[in-house]
One Martini backbone bead per residue (centre of mass of N, CA, C, O) as a GRO file, in nm:
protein
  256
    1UNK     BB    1   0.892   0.813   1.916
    2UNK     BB    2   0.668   0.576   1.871
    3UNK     BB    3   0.515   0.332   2.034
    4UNK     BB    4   0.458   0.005   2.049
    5UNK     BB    5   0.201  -0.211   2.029
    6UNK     BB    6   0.010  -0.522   2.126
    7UNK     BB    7  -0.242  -0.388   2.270
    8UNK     BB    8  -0.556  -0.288   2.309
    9UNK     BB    9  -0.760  -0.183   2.478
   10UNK     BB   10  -0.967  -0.420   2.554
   11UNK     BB   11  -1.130  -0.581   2.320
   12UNK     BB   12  -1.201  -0.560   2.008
   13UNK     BB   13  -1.004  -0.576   1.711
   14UNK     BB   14  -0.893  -0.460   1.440
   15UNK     BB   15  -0.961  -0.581   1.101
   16UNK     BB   16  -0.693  -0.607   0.870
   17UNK     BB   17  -0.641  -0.604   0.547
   18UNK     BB   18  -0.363  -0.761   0.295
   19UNK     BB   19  -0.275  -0.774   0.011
   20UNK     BB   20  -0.194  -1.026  -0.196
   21UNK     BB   21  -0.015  -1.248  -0.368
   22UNK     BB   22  -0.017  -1.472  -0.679
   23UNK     BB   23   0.239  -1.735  -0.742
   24UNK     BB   24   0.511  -1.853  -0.722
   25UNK     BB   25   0.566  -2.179  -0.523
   26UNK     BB   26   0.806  -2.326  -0.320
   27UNK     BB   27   0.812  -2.659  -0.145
   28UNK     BB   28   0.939  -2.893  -0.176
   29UNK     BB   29   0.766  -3.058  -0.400
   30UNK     BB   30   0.621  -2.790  -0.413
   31UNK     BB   31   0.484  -2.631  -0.729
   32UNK     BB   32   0.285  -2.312  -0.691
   33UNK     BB   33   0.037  -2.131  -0.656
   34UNK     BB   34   0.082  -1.867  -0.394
   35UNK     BB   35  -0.023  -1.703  -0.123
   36UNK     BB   36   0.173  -1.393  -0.097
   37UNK     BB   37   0.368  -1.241   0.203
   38UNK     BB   38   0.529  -1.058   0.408
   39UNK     BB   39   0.578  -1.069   0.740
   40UNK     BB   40   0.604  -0.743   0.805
   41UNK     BB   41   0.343  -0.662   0.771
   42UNK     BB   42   0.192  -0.789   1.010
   43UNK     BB   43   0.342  -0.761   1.208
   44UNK     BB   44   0.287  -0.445   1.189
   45UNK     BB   45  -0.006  -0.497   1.279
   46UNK     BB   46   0.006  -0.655   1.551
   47UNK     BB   47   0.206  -0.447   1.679
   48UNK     BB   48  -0.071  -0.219   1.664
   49UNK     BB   49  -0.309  -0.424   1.724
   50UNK     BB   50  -0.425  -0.583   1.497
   51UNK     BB   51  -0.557  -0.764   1.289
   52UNK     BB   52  -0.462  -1.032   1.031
   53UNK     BB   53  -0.547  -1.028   0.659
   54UNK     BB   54  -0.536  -1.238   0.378
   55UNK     BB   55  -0.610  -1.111   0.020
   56UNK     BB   56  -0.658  -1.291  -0.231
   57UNK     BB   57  -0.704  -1.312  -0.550
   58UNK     BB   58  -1.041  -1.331  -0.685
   59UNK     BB   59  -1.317  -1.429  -0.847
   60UNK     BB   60  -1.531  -1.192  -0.864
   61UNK     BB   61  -1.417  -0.919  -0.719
   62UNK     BB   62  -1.642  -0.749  -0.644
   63UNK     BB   63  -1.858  -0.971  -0.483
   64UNK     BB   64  -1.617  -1.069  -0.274
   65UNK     BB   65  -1.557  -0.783  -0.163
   66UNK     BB   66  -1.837  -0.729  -0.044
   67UNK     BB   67  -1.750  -0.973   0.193
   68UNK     BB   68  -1.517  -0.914   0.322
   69UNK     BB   69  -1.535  -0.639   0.394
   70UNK     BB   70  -1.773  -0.736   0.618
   71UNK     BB   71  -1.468  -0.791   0.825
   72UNK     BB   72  -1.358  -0.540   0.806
   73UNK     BB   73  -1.182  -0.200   0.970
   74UNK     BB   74  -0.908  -0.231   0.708
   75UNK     BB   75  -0.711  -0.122   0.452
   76UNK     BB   76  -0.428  -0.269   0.265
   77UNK     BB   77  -0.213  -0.194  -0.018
   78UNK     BB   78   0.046  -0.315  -0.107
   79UNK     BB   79   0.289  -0.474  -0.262
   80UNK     BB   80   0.429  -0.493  -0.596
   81UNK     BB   81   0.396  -0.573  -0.870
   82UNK     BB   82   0.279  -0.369  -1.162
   83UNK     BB   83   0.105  -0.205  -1.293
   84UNK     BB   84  -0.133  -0.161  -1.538
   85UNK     BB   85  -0.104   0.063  -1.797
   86UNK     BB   86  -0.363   0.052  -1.904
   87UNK     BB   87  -0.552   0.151  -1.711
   88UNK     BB   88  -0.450   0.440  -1.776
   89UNK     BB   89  -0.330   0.454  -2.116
   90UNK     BB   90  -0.056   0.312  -2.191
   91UNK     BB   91   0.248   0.219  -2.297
   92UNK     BB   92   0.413  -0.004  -2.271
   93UNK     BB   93   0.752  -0.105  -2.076
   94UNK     BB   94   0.997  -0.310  -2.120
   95UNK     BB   95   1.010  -0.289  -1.773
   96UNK     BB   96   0.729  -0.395  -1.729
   97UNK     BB   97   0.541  -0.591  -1.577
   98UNK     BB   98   0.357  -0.851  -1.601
   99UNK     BB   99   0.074  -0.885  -1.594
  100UNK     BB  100  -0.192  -0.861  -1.293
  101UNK     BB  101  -0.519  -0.855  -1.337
  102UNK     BB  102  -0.620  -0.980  -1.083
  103UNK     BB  103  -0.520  -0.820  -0.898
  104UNK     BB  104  -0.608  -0.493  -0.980
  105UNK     BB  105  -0.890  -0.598  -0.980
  106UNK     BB  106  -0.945  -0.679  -0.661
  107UNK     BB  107  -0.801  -0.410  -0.568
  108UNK     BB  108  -1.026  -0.210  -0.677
  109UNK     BB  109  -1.272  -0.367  -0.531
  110UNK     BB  110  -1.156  -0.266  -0.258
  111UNK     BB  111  -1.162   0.003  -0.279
  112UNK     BB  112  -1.404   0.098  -0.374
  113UNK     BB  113  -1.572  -0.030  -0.123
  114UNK     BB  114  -1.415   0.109   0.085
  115UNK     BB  115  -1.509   0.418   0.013
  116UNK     BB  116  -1.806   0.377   0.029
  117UNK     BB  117  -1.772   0.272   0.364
  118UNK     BB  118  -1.557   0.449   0.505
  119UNK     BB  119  -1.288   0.288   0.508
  120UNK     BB  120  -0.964   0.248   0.600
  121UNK     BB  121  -0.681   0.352   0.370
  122UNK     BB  122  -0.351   0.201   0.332
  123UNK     BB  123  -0.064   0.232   0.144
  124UNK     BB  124   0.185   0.058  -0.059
  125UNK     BB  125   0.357   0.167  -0.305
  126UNK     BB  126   0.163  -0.015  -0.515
  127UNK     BB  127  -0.066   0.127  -0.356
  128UNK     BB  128  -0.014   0.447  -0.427
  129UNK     BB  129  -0.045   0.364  -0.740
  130UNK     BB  130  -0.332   0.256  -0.777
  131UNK     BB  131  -0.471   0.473  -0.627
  132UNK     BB  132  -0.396   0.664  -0.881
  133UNK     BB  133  -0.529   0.533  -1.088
  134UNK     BB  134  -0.823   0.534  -0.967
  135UNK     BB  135  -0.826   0.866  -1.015
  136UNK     BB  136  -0.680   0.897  -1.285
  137UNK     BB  137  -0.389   0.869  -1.292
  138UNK     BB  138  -0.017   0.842  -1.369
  139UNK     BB  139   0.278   0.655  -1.442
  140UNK     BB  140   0.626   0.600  -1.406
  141UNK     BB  141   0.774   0.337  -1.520
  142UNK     BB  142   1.061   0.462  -1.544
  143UNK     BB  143   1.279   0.651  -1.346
  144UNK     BB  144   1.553   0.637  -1.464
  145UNK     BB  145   1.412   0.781  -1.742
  146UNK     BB  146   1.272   1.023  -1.634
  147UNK     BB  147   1.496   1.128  -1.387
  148UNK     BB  148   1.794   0.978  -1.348
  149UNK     BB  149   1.755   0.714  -1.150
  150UNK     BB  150   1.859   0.479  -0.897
  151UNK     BB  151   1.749   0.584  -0.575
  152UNK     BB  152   1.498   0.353  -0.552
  153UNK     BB  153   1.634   0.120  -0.694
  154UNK     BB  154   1.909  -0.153  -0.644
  155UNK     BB  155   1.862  -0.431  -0.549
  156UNK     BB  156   1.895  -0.729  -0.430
  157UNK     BB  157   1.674  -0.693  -0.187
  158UNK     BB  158   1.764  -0.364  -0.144
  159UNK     BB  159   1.721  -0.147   0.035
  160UNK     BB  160   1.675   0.204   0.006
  161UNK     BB  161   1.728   0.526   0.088
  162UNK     BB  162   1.536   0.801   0.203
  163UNK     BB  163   1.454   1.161   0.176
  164UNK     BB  164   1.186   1.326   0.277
  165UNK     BB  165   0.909   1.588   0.277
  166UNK     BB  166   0.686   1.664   0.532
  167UNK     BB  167   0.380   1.801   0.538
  168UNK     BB  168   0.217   2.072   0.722
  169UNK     BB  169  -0.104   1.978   0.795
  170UNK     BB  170  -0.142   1.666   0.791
  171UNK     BB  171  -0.185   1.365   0.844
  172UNK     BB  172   0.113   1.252   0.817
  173UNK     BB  173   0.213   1.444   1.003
  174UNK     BB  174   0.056   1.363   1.253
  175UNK     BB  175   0.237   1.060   1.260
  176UNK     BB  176   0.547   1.176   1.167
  177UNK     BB  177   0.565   1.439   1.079
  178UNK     BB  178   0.743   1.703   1.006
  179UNK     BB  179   0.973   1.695   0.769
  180UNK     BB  180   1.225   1.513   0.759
  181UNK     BB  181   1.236   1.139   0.638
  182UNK     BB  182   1.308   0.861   0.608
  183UNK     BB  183   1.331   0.558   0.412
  184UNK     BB  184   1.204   0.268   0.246
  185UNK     BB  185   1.330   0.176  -0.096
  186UNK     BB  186   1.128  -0.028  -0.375
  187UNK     BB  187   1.099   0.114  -0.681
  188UNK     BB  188   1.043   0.212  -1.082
  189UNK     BB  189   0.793   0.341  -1.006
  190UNK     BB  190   0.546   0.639  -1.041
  191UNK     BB  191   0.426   0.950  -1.002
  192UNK     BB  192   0.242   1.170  -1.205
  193UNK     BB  193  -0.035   1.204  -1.256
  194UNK     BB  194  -0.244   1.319  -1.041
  195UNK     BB  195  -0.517   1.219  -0.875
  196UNK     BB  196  -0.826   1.313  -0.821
  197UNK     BB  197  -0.833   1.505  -0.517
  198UNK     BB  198  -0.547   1.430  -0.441
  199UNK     BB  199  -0.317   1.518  -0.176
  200UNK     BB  200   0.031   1.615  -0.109
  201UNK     BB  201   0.265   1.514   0.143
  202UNK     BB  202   0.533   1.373  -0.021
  203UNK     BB  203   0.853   1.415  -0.114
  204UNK     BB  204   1.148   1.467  -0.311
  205UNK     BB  205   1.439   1.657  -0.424
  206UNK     BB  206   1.293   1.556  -0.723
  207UNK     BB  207   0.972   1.551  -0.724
  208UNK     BB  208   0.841   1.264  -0.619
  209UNK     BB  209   0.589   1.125  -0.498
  210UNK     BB  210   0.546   1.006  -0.152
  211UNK     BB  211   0.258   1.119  -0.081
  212UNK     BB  212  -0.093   1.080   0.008
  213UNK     BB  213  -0.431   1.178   0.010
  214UNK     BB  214  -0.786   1.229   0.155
  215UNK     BB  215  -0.972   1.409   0.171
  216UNK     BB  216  -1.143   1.435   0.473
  217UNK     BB  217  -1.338   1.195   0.680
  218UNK     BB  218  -1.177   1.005   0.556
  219UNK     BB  219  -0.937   0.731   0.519
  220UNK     BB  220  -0.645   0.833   0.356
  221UNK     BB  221  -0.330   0.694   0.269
  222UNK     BB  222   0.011   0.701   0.117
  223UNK     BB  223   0.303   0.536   0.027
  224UNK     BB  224   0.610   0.475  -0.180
  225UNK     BB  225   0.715   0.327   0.064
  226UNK     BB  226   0.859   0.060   0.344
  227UNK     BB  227   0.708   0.080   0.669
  228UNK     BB  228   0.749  -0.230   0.735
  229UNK     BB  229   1.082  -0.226   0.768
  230UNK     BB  230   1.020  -0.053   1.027
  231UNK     BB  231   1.022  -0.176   1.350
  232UNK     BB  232   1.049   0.115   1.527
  233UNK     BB  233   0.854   0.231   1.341
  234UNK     BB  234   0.453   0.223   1.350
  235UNK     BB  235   0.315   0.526   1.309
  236UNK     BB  236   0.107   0.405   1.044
  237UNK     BB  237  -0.037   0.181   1.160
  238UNK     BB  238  -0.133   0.316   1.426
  239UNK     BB  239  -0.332   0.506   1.242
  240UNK     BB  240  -0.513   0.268   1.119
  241UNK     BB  241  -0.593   0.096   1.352
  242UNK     BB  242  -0.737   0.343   1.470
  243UNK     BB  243  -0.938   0.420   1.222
  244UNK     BB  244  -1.058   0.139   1.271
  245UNK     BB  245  -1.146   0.164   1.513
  246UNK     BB  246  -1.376   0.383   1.473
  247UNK     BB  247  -1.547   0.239   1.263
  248UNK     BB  248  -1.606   0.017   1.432
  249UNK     BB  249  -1.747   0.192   1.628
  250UNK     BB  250  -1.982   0.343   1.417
  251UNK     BB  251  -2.045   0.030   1.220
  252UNK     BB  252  -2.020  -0.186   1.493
  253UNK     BB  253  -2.058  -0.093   1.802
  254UNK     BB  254  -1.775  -0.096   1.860
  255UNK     BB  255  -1.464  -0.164   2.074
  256UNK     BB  256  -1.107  -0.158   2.154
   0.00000   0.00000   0.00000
């Protein structure tokens, strides 16, 4: 297993985005919407070398990504409530959460202007649910219905467990290897038609779509599970952070 890095070589820093919710947030008098991620997340970029920016859905949400853009050298589209089904063209499912059009939004033009950019994009759960739907996929709305199983999410906030096996000669298998591997998994969608030109990278023993990638040489992986929970493996991370080195230097003539 690699071990995870706190500074990258040299001077500076791979600069990493990563989409936040716009909740409901409580704290002492204060009851508020505001930008929440959980800490799991950047813990994962600034251990793996990156330094971490939280991206919340903003209006006009276009032209706002394509400033923010201009200062990222990777982006991270990370895990949450439910795209909204509409998207795909599907009829909601009585289980899919309300949706949060902003955030869709917002999350839509940061990937498409990263893809333009040919900028490192890594998905997580719910990011390589989005990544699925913008490529034209869509998504099985609620899996114990689809599949008759529980195995993705137990509830009250823990994580389940579960084996993939990872396709060899893929990125994915690059940078965690080929063959079966542990995953932190909590996700009641998952994907159903795979988006056109994605290529599937790691299932599960029930057939279910656990990562994708696009080929060529931008970097795009995703994963349907939660390699932040895993602090002891970063080689996720430690992968885009590398991606993001490489753009920054070919695209502002700077190395980490």
């Amino acid at each position: 297993m690699a071990s995870n890095v706190s500074d990258p070589a040299g001077g500076r820093r791979p600069v990493i985005g990563l989409t936040t919710y716009l909740e409901r947030a409580v704290q002492g008098v204060w009851d508020v919407r505001a930008s929440f991620l959980p800490q799991q997340y950047f813990d994962a970029v600034t251990a793996s070398g990156g330094v971490a920016v939280l991206l919340p859905p903003q209006p006009s949400a276009k032209a706002a990504a394509e400033v923010v853009l201009d200062g990222l050298d990777g982006l991270i589209l990370t895990g949450g409530l439910d795209v909204q089904p509409e998207l795909y063209g599907a009829p909601r499912h009585p289980l899919t959460d309300p949706a949060r059009a902003d955030r869709d939004e917002w999350e839509l033009a940061l990937l498409a202007g990263a893809r333009e950019r040919g900028m490192p994009v890594f998905g997580i759960c719910r990011g390589l649910q989005l990544i699925n739907v913008a490529y034209g996929g869509t998504l099985h709305q609620h899996l114990p219905e689809a599949l008759g199983t529980e195995r993705y999410k137990i509830g009250g906030g823990v994580f389940a467990e579960n084996t993939v096996e990872v396709d060899a000669g893929t990125t994915l298998a690059g940078l965690i290897g080929a063959g079966p591997y542990t995953v932190h998994s909590y996700h009641h969608q998952g994907v159903d038609r795979l988006g056109e030109g994605l290529v599937v990278t790691a299932r599960t023993d029930d057939g279910l779509v656990q990562a994708f990638e696009a080929p060529g040489d931008d970097y795009l992986v995703a994963v349907q599970w939660h390699p932040e929970e895993n602090s002891a493996d970063r080689r996720l991370f430690l992968g885009l952070v590398a991606a993001a080195d490489a753009y920054a230097a070919s695209h502002r003539g700077v190395t980490a």
